[in-house]
Short mmCIF file of C-alpha atoms in Angstrom, two decimals:
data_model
loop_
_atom_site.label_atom_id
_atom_site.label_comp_id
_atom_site.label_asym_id
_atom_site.label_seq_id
_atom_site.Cartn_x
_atom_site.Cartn_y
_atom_site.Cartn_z
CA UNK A 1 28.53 -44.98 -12.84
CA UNK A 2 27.96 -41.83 -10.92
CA UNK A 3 29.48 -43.60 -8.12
CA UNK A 4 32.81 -44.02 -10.36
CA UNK A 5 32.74 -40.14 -11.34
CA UNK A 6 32.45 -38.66 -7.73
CA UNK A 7 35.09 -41.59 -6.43
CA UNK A 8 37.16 -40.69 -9.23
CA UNK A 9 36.94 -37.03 -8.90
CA UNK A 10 37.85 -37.31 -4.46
CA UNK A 11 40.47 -40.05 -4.64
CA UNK A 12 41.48 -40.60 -8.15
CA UNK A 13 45.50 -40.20 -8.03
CA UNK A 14 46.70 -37.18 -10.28
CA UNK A 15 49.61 -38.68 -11.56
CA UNK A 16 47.85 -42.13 -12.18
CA UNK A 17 50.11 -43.83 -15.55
CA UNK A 18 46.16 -44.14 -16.70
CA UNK A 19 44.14 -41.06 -17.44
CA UNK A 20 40.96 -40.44 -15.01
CA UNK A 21 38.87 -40.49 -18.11
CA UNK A 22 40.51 -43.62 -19.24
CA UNK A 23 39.65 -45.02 -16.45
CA UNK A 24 36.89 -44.56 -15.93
CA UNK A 25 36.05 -45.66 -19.54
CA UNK A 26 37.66 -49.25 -18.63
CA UNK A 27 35.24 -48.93 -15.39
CA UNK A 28 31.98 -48.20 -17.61
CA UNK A 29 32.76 -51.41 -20.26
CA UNK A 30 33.66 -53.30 -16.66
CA UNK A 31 29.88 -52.30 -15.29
CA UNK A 32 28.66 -53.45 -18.86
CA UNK A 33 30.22 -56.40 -19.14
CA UNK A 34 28.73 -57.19 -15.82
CA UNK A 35 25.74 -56.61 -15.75
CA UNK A 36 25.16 -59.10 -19.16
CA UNK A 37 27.56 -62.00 -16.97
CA UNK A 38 24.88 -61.29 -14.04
CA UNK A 39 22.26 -61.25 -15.90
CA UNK A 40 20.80 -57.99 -14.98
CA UNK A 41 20.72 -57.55 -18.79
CA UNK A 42 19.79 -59.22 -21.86
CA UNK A 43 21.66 -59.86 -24.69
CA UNK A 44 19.01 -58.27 -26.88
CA UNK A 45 18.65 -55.29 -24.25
CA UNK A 46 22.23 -54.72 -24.58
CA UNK A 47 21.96 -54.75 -28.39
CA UNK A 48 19.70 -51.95 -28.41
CA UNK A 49 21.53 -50.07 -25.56
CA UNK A 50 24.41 -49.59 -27.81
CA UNK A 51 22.43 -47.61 -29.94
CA UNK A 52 22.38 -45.05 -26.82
CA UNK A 53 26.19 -45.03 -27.56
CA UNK A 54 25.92 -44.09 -31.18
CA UNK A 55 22.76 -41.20 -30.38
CA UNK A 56 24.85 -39.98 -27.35
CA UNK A 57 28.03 -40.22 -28.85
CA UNK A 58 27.21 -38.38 -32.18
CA UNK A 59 25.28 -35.61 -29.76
CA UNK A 60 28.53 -35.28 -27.15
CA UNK A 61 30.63 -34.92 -30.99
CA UNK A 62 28.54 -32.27 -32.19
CA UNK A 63 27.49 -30.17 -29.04
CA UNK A 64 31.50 -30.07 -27.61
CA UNK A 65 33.15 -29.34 -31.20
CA UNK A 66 30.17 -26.03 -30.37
CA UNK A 67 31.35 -25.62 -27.01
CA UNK A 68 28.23 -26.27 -25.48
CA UNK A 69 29.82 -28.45 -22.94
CA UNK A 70 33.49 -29.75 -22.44
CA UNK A 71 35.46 -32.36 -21.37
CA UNK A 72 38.17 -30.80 -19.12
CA UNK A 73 40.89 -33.24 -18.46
CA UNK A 74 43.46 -35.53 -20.36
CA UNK A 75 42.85 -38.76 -22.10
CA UNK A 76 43.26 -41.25 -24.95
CA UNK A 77 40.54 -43.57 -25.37
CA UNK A 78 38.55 -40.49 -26.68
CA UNK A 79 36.89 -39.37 -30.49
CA UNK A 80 37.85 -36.03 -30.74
CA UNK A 81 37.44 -33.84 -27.50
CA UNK A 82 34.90 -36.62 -26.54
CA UNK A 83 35.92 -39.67 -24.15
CA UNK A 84 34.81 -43.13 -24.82
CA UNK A 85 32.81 -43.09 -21.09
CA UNK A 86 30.47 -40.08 -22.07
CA UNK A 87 28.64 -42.79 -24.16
CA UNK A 88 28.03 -44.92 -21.57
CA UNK A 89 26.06 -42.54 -19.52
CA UNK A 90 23.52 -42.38 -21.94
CA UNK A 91 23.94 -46.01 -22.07
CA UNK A 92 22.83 -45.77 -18.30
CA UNK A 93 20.28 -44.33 -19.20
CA UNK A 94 19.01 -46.58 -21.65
CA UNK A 95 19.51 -49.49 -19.48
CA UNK A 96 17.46 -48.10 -17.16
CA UNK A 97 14.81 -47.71 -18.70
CA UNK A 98 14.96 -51.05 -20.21
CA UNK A 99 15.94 -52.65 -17.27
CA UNK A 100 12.82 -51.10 -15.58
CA UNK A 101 10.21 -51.86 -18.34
CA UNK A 102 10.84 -55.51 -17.65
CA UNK A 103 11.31 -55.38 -13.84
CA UNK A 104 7.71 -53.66 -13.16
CA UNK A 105 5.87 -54.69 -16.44
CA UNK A 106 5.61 -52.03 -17.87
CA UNK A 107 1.51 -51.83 -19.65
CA UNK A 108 0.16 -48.74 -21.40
CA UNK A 109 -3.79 -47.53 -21.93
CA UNK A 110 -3.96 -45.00 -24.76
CA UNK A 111 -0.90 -45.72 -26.03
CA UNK A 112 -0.86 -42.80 -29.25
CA UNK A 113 0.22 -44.32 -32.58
CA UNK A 114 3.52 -45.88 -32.86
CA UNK A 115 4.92 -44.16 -36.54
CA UNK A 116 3.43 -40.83 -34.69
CA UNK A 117 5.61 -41.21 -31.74
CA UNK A 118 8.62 -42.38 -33.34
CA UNK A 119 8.47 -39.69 -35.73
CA UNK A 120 8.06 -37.06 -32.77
CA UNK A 121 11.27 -38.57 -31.14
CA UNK A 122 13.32 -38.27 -34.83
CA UNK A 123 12.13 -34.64 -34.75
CA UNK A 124 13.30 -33.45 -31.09
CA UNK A 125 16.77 -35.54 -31.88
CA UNK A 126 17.20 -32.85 -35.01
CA UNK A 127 15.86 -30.41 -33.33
CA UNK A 128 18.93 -31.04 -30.93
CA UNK A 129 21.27 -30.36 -33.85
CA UNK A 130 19.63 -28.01 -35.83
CA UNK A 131 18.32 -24.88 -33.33
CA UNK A 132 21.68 -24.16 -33.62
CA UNK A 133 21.14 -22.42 -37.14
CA UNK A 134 17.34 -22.82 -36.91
CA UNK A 135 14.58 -21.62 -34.85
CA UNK A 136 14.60 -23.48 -32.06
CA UNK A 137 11.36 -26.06 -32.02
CA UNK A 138 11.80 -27.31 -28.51
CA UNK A 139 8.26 -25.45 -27.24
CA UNK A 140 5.96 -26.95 -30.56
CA UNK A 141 7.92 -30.45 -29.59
CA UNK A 142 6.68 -30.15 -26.09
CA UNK A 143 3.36 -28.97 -27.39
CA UNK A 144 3.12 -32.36 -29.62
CA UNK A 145 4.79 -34.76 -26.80
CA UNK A 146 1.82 -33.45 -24.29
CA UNK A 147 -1.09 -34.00 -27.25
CA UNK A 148 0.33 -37.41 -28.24
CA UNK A 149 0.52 -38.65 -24.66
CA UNK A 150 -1.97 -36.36 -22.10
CA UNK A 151 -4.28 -39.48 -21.54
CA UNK A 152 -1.68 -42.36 -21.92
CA UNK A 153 -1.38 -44.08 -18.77
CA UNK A 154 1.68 -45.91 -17.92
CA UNK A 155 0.66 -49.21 -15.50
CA UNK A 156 3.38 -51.34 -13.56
CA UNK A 157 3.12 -54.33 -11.11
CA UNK A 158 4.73 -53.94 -7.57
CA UNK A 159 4.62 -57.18 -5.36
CA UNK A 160 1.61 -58.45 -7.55
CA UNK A 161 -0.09 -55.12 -7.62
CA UNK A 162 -1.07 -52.66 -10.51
CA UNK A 163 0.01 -49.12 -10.27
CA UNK A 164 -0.40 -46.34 -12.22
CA UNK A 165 0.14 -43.25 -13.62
CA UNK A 166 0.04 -40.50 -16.40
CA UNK A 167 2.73 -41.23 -18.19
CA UNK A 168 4.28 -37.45 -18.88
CA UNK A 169 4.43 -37.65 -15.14
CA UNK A 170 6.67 -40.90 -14.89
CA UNK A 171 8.84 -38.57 -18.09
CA UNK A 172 9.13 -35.59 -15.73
CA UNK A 173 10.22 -37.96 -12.57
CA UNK A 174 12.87 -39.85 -14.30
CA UNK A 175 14.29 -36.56 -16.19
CA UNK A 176 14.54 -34.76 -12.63
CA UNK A 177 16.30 -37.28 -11.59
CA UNK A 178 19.04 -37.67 -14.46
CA UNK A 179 19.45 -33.89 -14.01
CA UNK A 180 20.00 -34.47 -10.39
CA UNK A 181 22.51 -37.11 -12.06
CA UNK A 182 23.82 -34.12 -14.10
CA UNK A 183 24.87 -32.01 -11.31
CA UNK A 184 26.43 -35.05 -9.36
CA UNK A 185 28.21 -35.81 -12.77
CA UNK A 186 29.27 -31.35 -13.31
CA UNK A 187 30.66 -31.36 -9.62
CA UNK A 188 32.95 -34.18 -10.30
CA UNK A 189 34.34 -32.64 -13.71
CA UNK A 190 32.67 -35.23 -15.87
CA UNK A 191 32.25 -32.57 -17.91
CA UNK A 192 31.44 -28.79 -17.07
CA UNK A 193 29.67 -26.48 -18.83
CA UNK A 194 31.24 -22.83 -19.61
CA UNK A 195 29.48 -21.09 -16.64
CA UNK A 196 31.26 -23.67 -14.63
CA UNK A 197 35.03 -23.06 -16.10
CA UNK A 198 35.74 -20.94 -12.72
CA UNK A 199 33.97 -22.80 -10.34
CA UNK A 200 31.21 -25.21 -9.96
CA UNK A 201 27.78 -24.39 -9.89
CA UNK A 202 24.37 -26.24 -10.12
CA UNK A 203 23.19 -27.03 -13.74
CA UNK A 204 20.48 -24.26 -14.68
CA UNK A 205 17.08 -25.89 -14.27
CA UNK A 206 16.06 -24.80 -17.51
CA UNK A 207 18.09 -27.86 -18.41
CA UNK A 208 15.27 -29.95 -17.44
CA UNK A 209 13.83 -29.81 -20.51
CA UNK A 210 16.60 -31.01 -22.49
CA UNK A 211 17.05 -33.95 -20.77
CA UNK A 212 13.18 -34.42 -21.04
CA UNK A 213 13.11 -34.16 -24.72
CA UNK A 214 16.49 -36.68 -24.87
CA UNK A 215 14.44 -38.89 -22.31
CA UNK A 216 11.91 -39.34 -24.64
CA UNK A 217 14.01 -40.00 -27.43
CA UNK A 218 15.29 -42.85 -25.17
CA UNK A 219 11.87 -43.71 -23.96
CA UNK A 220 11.13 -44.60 -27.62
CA UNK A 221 14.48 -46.72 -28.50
CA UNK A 222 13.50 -48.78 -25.96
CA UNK A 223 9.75 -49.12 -27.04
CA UNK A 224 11.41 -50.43 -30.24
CA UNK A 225 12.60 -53.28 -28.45
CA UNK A 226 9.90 -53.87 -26.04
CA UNK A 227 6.63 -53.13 -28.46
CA UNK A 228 4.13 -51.00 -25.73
CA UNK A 229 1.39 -53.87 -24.77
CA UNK A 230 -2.25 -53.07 -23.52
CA UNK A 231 -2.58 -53.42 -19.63
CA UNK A 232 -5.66 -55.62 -20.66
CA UNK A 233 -4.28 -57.58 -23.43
CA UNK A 234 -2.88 -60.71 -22.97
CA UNK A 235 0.65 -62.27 -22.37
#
């Protein structure tokens, strides 16, 4: 996907008959479609994926009509000022981790209490919406996240072998990485952000913690599917 933005961005012809964002919304349902005929995903991973499209796509609706972020250029195959491909990056994201959790094996010690966790992750998604007219509760979310989940440790299997490790760590590594993702995705005109209007410019790293809270939101869709197992119980 962030292959198709940069390409897209470089080479993309501007007077295509098809939009750039069109395209590259025919490109995203394209990578979908293959990666279920490959079989690089499940039929029931992709069921639960699509709920990344509705969380995303409800997010991208509300945060652009504040103008938050926007989508600069042209296109049809949109909802408003939002394109049809913005849902499929948090799609990505989704099948990522759910792609992952199968690949490596994924085992938990200390796992906190399911309804707990869940409830934490319904909290930072309003809490996405709602600082916008309400004091913003990102600092007492990250407060609960690290109580819930200090000592949980997060084990996966790499050629036969058990790794480990704390599993706010594995959070903070995958969230640096989508907001490396981010900038890749800014540069290309994705989407920009208003301090970007005249010019690109790296994403502010306080944005870091955004996509941590939102990774843990998707961190627990895909728990849904997967139901966290021991790393001593049985398969």
């Amino acid at each position: 996907m962030l292959a198709l933005l940069l390409g897209t961005h470089l080479l993309y012809p501007r007077s295509a008959a098809l939009a750039r964002y069109d395209f590259l919304t025919v490109g995203a349902v394209a990578i979908q479609l293959g990666m279920i005929a490959f079989r690089l995903e499940t039929w029931r991973e992709a069921r639960v994926i699509f709920l990344f499209h509705v969380v995303g796509t409800a997010m991208e609706l509300f945060k652009t009509a504040l103008g938050s972020w926007e989508y600069p250029e042209a296109s049809l195959l949109r909802i408003g000022g939002v394109p049809l491909f913005s849902g499929f990056m948090y799609a990505a994201v989704g099948s990522y981790m759910a792609r992952v959790w199968r690949i490596f094996d994924f085992r938990f010690t200390r796992y906190p209490n399911v309804l707990a966790s869940q409830l934490l992750a319904a909290a930072i998604y309003v809490n996405f919406f709602a600082h916008h007219w309400l004091p913003d509760m990102r600092i007492a979310l990250f407060a609960a996240l690290a109580v819930l989940f200090w000592r949980t440790r997060v084990w996966f299997r790499v050629w036969r072998e058990d790794r480990w490790m704390p599993l706010i760590v594995g959070f903070f590594l995958v969230s640096a990485f989508i907001w490396l993702a981010e900038n890749i995705a800014t540069f290309s005109h994705a989407w920009i952000y208003p301090s970007q209007r005249h010019g690109w410019a790296m994403v502010a790293p306080e944005k870091l913690g955004a996509w941590y809270l939102l990774m843990y939101v998707s961190f627990i869709l895909v728990a849904a599917l997967n139901r966290p197992r021991d790393k001593d119980c049985a398969l």
